[in-house]
Amino acid sequence: MRALILTLLSCVVLTMLVRQPNAQTVSNSKTSSAVPVAHLDTSKIHTWMLPPFDINGKPAKAHTQGLLVHQNGFFVTARRDDINPRRSLLLWLNCDPSNQKDNCNESKGTWAKIWDITPTSQPASWSGMLDHPGGFDSDGENLWIPISQSRRNGKTMVRKFSIRSLIDKGDATPT
């Protein structure tokens, strides 16, 4: 029992010693946050402007949700807001992101494809439209896109789309 008490006391003392220098560093900090803030040289950050969002030659309103940089261009998820009901979209900008002088900038590029990926069916127990795509990821062969209801505590469905099918066939059928 005595050994256990000594071990516990040693742990407490060690914890206090480890935390003490950190506490002094934080208290001497002049920033409003205890977490160090990195200062970026924005002149060294390359940016791309995405092309305008048009459907059938007419401007449409949507806000972007996620971006995936692929060797064949940019995939972007967005929610279309200018129609009712709102829609979940997947857009593809065909370009070479590794080449900064390629056609990835707004002035040269146009969306190669725009797909409506709003689910047409969902579990019967769910009420409400799945109209809000999220940020997404890829496993190298597929895009994994969450699509949610636009409300607090709403339901979410994750859909998988074949990149090859999207690019080669223009087919956005979930797999």
PDB file of C-alpha atoms in Angstrom:
ATOM      1  CA  MET A   1       0.000   0.000   0.000  1.00  0.00           C
ATOM      2  CA  ARG A   2       2.879   2.311   0.888  1.00  0.00           C
ATOM      3  CA  ALA A   3       4.437   1.762  -2.562  1.00  0.00           C
ATOM      4  CA  LEU A   4       1.154   2.672  -4.269  1.00  0.00           C
ATOM      5  CA  ILE A   5       0.891   5.932  -2.306  1.00  0.00           C
ATOM      6  CA  LEU A   6       4.496   6.843  -3.140  1.00  0.00           C
ATOM      7  CA  THR A   7       3.870   6.101  -6.827  1.00  0.00           C
ATOM      8  CA  LEU A   8       0.755   8.290  -6.874  1.00  0.00           C
ATOM      9  CA  LEU A   9       2.547  11.157  -5.121  1.00  0.00           C
ATOM     10  CA  SER A  10       5.432  10.865  -7.567  1.00  0.00           C
ATOM     11  CA  CYS A  11       3.001  11.088 -10.489  1.00  0.00           C
ATOM     12  CA  VAL A  12       1.353  14.197  -9.025  1.00  0.00           C
ATOM     13  CA  VAL A  13       4.707  15.912  -8.437  1.00  0.00           C
ATOM     14  CA  LEU A  14       5.947  14.963 -11.897  1.00  0.00           C
ATOM     15  CA  THR A  15       2.756  16.309 -13.484  1.00  0.00           C
ATOM     16  CA  MET A  16       3.148  19.605 -11.609  1.00  0.00           C
ATOM     17  CA  LEU A  17       6.762  19.928 -12.722  1.00  0.00           C
ATOM     18  CA  VAL A  18       5.919  19.213 -16.339  1.00  0.00           C
ATOM     19  CA  ARG A  19       3.052  21.688 -16.403  1.00  0.00           C
ATOM     20  CA  GLN A  20       4.870  24.503 -14.600  1.00  0.00           C
ATOM     21  CA  PRO A  21       7.106  25.648 -17.500  1.00  0.00           C
ATOM     22  CA  ASN A  22       4.125  25.483 -19.866  1.00  0.00           C
ATOM     23  CA  ALA A  23       2.072  27.631 -17.505  1.00  0.00           C
ATOM     24  CA  GLN A  24       4.830  30.271 -17.378  1.00  0.00           C
ATOM     25  CA  THR A  25       5.125  30.271 -21.157  1.00  0.00           C
ATOM     26  CA  VAL A  26       1.384  30.757 -21.545  1.00  0.00           C
ATOM     27  CA  SER A  27       1.176  33.487 -18.909  1.00  0.00           C
ATOM     28  CA  ASN A  28       4.047  35.420 -20.533  1.00  0.00           C
ATOM     29  CA  SER A  29       2.440  35.171 -23.953  1.00  0.00           C
ATOM     30  CA  LYS A  30       1.123  38.425 -25.423  1.00  0.00           C
ATOM     31  CA  THR A  31      -1.441  36.769 -27.693  1.00  0.00           C
ATOM     32  CA  SER A  32      -5.058  36.331 -26.691  1.00  0.00           C
ATOM     33  CA  SER A  33      -4.805  32.580 -27.165  1.00  0.00           C
ATOM     34  CA  ALA A  34      -2.765  29.975 -25.344  1.00  0.00           C
ATOM     35  CA  VAL A  35      -2.113  28.301 -28.703  1.00  0.00           C
ATOM     36  CA  PRO A  36       0.711  29.815 -30.785  1.00  0.00           C
ATOM     37  CA  VAL A  37      -0.531  31.449 -33.969  1.00  0.00           C
ATOM     38  CA  ALA A  38       1.472  30.967 -37.151  1.00  0.00           C
ATOM     39  CA  HIS A  39       2.001  33.983 -39.348  1.00  0.00           C
ATOM     40  CA  LEU A  40       1.784  33.053 -43.016  1.00  0.00           C
ATOM     41  CA  ASP A  41       3.432  34.887 -45.854  1.00  0.00           C
ATOM     42  CA  THR A  42       0.369  35.160 -48.088  1.00  0.00           C
ATOM     43  CA  SER A  43       2.490  36.221 -51.051  1.00  0.00           C
ATOM     44  CA  LYS A  44       3.763  32.630 -51.211  1.00  0.00           C
ATOM     45  CA  ILE A  45       0.321  31.022 -51.227  1.00  0.00           C
ATOM     46  CA  HIS A  46      -0.952  30.145 -54.692  1.00  0.00           C
ATOM     47  CA  THR A  47      -4.691  30.584 -55.166  1.00  0.00           C
ATOM     48  CA  TRP A  48      -7.130  29.564 -57.854  1.00  0.00           C
ATOM     49  CA  MET A  49     -10.412  31.272 -58.580  1.00  0.00           C
ATOM     50  CA  LEU A  50     -13.168  28.811 -59.373  1.00  0.00           C
ATOM     51  CA  PRO A  51     -15.240  29.578 -62.482  1.00  0.00           C
ATOM     52  CA  PRO A  52     -18.719  31.080 -62.218  1.00  0.00           C
ATOM     53  CA  PHE A  53     -21.555  28.697 -61.581  1.00  0.00           C
ATOM     54  CA  ASP A  54     -23.890  28.500 -64.593  1.00  0.00           C
ATOM     55  CA  ILE A  55     -26.578  25.940 -65.402  1.00  0.00           C
ATOM     56  CA  ASN A  56     -27.895  25.859 -68.971  1.00  0.00           C
ATOM     57  CA  GLY A  57     -26.071  29.119 -69.669  1.00  0.00           C
ATOM     58  CA  LYS A  58     -27.778  30.970 -66.809  1.00  0.00           C
ATOM     59  CA  PRO A  59     -26.115  32.101 -63.578  1.00  0.00           C
ATOM     60  CA  ALA A  60     -27.082  30.012 -60.566  1.00  0.00           C
ATOM     61  CA  LYS A  61     -26.417  30.486 -56.861  1.00  0.00           C
ATOM     62  CA  ALA A  62     -24.677  27.862 -54.794  1.00  0.00           C
ATOM     63  CA  HIS A  63     -22.175  27.801 -52.006  1.00  0.00           C
ATOM     64  CA  THR A  64     -19.237  25.435 -51.955  1.00  0.00           C
ATOM     65  CA  GLN A  65     -18.869  22.835 -49.244  1.00  0.00           C
ATOM     66  CA  GLY A  66     -15.891  20.641 -50.088  1.00  0.00           C
ATOM     67  CA  LEU A  67     -12.934  20.437 -52.428  1.00  0.00           C
ATOM     68  CA  LEU A  68     -10.851  17.480 -53.542  1.00  0.00           C
ATOM     69  CA  VAL A  69      -7.747  18.044 -55.648  1.00  0.00           C
ATOM     70  CA  HIS A  70      -7.361  15.195 -58.135  1.00  0.00           C
ATOM     71  CA  GLN A  71      -4.720  14.681 -60.818  1.00  0.00           C
ATOM     72  CA  ASN A  72      -7.429  15.405 -63.417  1.00  0.00           C
ATOM     73  CA  GLY A  73      -8.743  18.569 -61.776  1.00  0.00           C
ATOM     74  CA  PHE A  74     -10.888  19.786 -58.909  1.00  0.00           C
ATOM     75  CA  PHE A  75     -13.995  18.099 -57.564  1.00  0.00           C
ATOM     76  CA  VAL A  76     -16.227  20.456 -55.571  1.00  0.00           C
ATOM     77  CA  THR A  77     -19.416  19.840 -53.607  1.00  0.00           C
ATOM     78  CA  ALA A  78     -21.933  22.651 -53.351  1.00  0.00           C
ATOM     79  CA  ARG A  79     -25.500  23.272 -52.333  1.00  0.00           C
ATOM     80  CA  ARG A  80     -27.669  25.048 -54.870  1.00  0.00           C
ATOM     81  CA  ASP A  81     -29.621  27.741 -53.051  1.00  0.00           C
ATOM     82  CA  ASP A  82     -31.540  29.583 -55.772  1.00  0.00           C
ATOM     83  CA  ILE A  83     -34.215  26.913 -56.277  1.00  0.00           C
ATOM     84  CA  ASN A  84     -36.644  25.168 -53.988  1.00  0.00           C
ATOM     85  CA  PRO A  85     -36.065  22.495 -52.936  1.00  0.00           C
ATOM     86  CA  ARG A  86     -32.332  23.139 -52.633  1.00  0.00           C
ATOM     87  CA  ARG A  87     -30.082  20.580 -54.304  1.00  0.00           C
ATOM     88  CA  SER A  88     -26.800  18.780 -53.549  1.00  0.00           C
ATOM     89  CA  LEU A  89     -24.298  19.170 -56.367  1.00  0.00           C
ATOM     90  CA  LEU A  90     -20.954  17.738 -57.418  1.00  0.00           C
ATOM     91  CA  LEU A  91     -18.886  19.796 -59.864  1.00  0.00           C
ATOM     92  CA  TRP A  92     -15.741  18.880 -61.783  1.00  0.00           C
ATOM     93  CA  LEU A  93     -13.211  21.341 -63.176  1.00  0.00           C
ATOM     94  CA  ASN A  94     -11.008  19.523 -65.691  1.00  0.00           C
ATOM     95  CA  CYS A  95      -7.457  20.866 -65.364  1.00  0.00           C
ATOM     96  CA  ASP A  96      -3.972  19.995 -64.133  1.00  0.00           C
ATOM     97  CA  PRO A  97      -3.624  21.316 -60.566  1.00  0.00           C
ATOM     98  CA  SER A  98       0.112  20.531 -60.524  1.00  0.00           C
ATOM     99  CA  ASN A  99       0.670  23.032 -63.363  1.00  0.00           C
ATOM    100  CA  GLN A 100       0.052  26.532 -62.019  1.00  0.00           C
ATOM    101  CA  LYS A 101      -0.173  27.945 -65.533  1.00  0.00           C
ATOM    102  CA  ASP A 102      -2.830  25.452 -66.616  1.00  0.00           C
ATOM    103  CA  ASN A 103      -6.498  26.268 -67.079  1.00  0.00           C
ATOM    104  CA  CYS A 104      -7.518  25.932 -63.410  1.00  0.00           C
ATOM    105  CA  ASN A 105      -8.131  29.646 -63.001  1.00  0.00           C
ATOM    106  CA  GLU A 106     -11.520  31.266 -63.466  1.00  0.00           C
ATOM    107  CA  SER A 107     -10.503  33.212 -66.561  1.00  0.00           C
ATOM    108  CA  LYS A 108      -9.646  30.036 -68.499  1.00  0.00           C
ATOM    109  CA  GLY A 109     -11.758  27.285 -66.977  1.00  0.00           C
ATOM    110  CA  THR A 110     -15.350  26.205 -67.057  1.00  0.00           C
ATOM    111  CA  TRP A 111     -16.988  23.415 -65.123  1.00  0.00           C
ATOM    112  CA  ALA A 112     -16.605  20.237 -67.180  1.00  0.00           C
ATOM    113  CA  LYS A 113     -19.520  18.556 -65.406  1.00  0.00           C
ATOM    114  CA  ILE A 114     -22.171  19.461 -62.865  1.00  0.00           C
ATOM    115  CA  TRP A 115     -24.109  16.583 -61.323  1.00  0.00           C
ATOM    116  CA  ASP A 116     -27.184  16.744 -59.109  1.00  0.00           C
ATOM    117  CA  ILE A 117     -26.346  14.173 -56.423  1.00  0.00           C
ATOM    118  CA  THR A 118     -29.395  14.807 -54.247  1.00  0.00           C
ATOM    119  CA  PRO A 119     -30.630  11.375 -53.120  1.00  0.00           C
ATOM    120  CA  THR A 120     -33.945  10.406 -54.703  1.00  0.00           C
ATOM    121  CA  SER A 121     -34.756   7.939 -51.940  1.00  0.00           C
ATOM    122  CA  GLN A 122     -34.010   7.596 -48.261  1.00  0.00           C
ATOM    123  CA  PRO A 123     -35.188   5.474 -45.328  1.00  0.00           C
ATOM    124  CA  ALA A 124     -38.931   5.802 -44.728  1.00  0.00           C
ATOM    125  CA  SER A 125     -38.330   6.934 -41.144  1.00  0.00           C
ATOM    126  CA  TRP A 126     -36.430  10.023 -42.345  1.00  0.00           C
ATOM    127  CA  SER A 127     -38.399  13.169 -43.086  1.00  0.00           C
ATOM    128  CA  GLY A 128     -36.908  16.121 -44.911  1.00  0.00           C
ATOM    129  CA  MET A 129     -34.684  16.634 -47.921  1.00  0.00           C
ATOM    130  CA  LEU A 130     -31.033  15.570 -48.017  1.00  0.00           C
ATOM    131  CA  ASP A 131     -29.842  18.751 -49.721  1.00  0.00           C
ATOM    132  CA  HIS A 132     -26.565  19.670 -48.039  1.00  0.00           C
ATOM    133  CA  PRO A 133     -23.353  17.983 -49.250  1.00  0.00           C
ATOM    134  CA  GLY A 134     -20.329  18.212 -47.001  1.00  0.00           C
ATOM    135  CA  GLY A 135     -16.600  18.079 -47.287  1.00  0.00           C
ATOM    136  CA  PHE A 136     -15.554  14.783 -48.807  1.00  0.00           C
ATOM    137  CA  ASP A 137     -12.659  12.419 -49.347  1.00  0.00           C
ATOM    138  CA  SER A 138     -11.322   9.856 -51.774  1.00  0.00           C
ATOM    139  CA  ASP A 139      -9.804   6.407 -51.445  1.00  0.00           C
ATOM    140  CA  GLY A 140      -8.124   6.858 -54.842  1.00  0.00           C
ATOM    141  CA  GLU A 141     -10.919   5.148 -56.764  1.00  0.00           C
ATOM    142  CA  ASN A 142     -14.090   6.650 -55.289  1.00  0.00           C
ATOM    143  CA  LEU A 143     -15.378   9.903 -53.864  1.00  0.00           C
ATOM    144  CA  TRP A 144     -17.093   9.513 -50.474  1.00  0.00           C
ATOM    145  CA  ILE A 145     -19.580  12.368 -50.037  1.00  0.00           C
ATOM    146  CA  PRO A 146     -21.801  12.973 -46.992  1.00  0.00           C
ATOM    147  CA  ILE A 147     -25.179  14.520 -47.792  1.00  0.00           C
ATOM    148  CA  SER A 148     -27.237  15.861 -44.904  1.00  0.00           C
ATOM    149  CA  GLN A 149     -30.517  17.449 -44.040  1.00  0.00           C
ATOM    150  CA  SER A 150     -30.179  21.225 -43.591  1.00  0.00           C
ATOM    151  CA  ARG A 151     -31.303  21.356 -40.007  1.00  0.00           C
ATOM    152  CA  ARG A 152     -29.912  20.870 -36.553  1.00  0.00           C
ATOM    153  CA  ASN A 153     -29.612  17.173 -35.666  1.00  0.00           C
ATOM    154  CA  GLY A 154     -30.547  16.261 -39.252  1.00  0.00           C
ATOM    155  CA  LYS A 155     -29.792  12.879 -40.780  1.00  0.00           C
ATOM    156  CA  THR A 156     -26.770  12.207 -42.997  1.00  0.00           C
ATOM    157  CA  MET A 157     -26.205   9.689 -45.773  1.00  0.00           C
ATOM    158  CA  VAL A 158     -22.729   8.940 -47.166  1.00  0.00           C
ATOM    159  CA  ARG A 159     -22.639   8.204 -50.902  1.00  0.00           C
ATOM    160  CA  LYS A 160     -19.816   6.657 -52.922  1.00  0.00           C
ATOM    161  CA  PHE A 161     -19.135   7.661 -56.538  1.00  0.00           C
ATOM    162  CA  SER A 162     -16.579   6.061 -58.869  1.00  0.00           C
ATOM    163  CA  ILE A 163     -14.051   8.671 -60.033  1.00  0.00           C
ATOM    164  CA  ARG A 164     -13.429   6.746 -63.256  1.00  0.00           C
ATOM    165  CA  SER A 165     -17.158   6.612 -64.003  1.00  0.00           C
ATOM    166  CA  LEU A 166     -17.530  10.331 -63.276  1.00  0.00           C
ATOM    167  CA  ILE A 167     -14.635  11.369 -65.523  1.00  0.00           C
ATOM    168  CA  ASP A 168     -14.900   8.825 -68.345  1.00  0.00           C
ATOM    169  CA  LYS A 169     -18.668   8.380 -68.620  1.00  0.00           C
ATOM    170  CA  GLY A 170     -20.069  11.439 -66.857  1.00  0.00           C
ATOM    171  CA  ASP A 171     -22.055   8.982 -64.735  1.00  0.00           C
ATOM    172  CA  ALA A 172     -22.833  10.055 -61.165  1.00  0.00           C
ATOM    173  CA  THR A 173     -24.702   6.916 -60.141  1.00  0.00           C
ATOM    174  CA  PRO A 174     -23.668   6.060 -56.573  1.00  0.00           C
ATOM    175  CA  THR A 175     -22.070   2.645 -56.133  1.00  0.00           C
TER     176      THR A 175
END
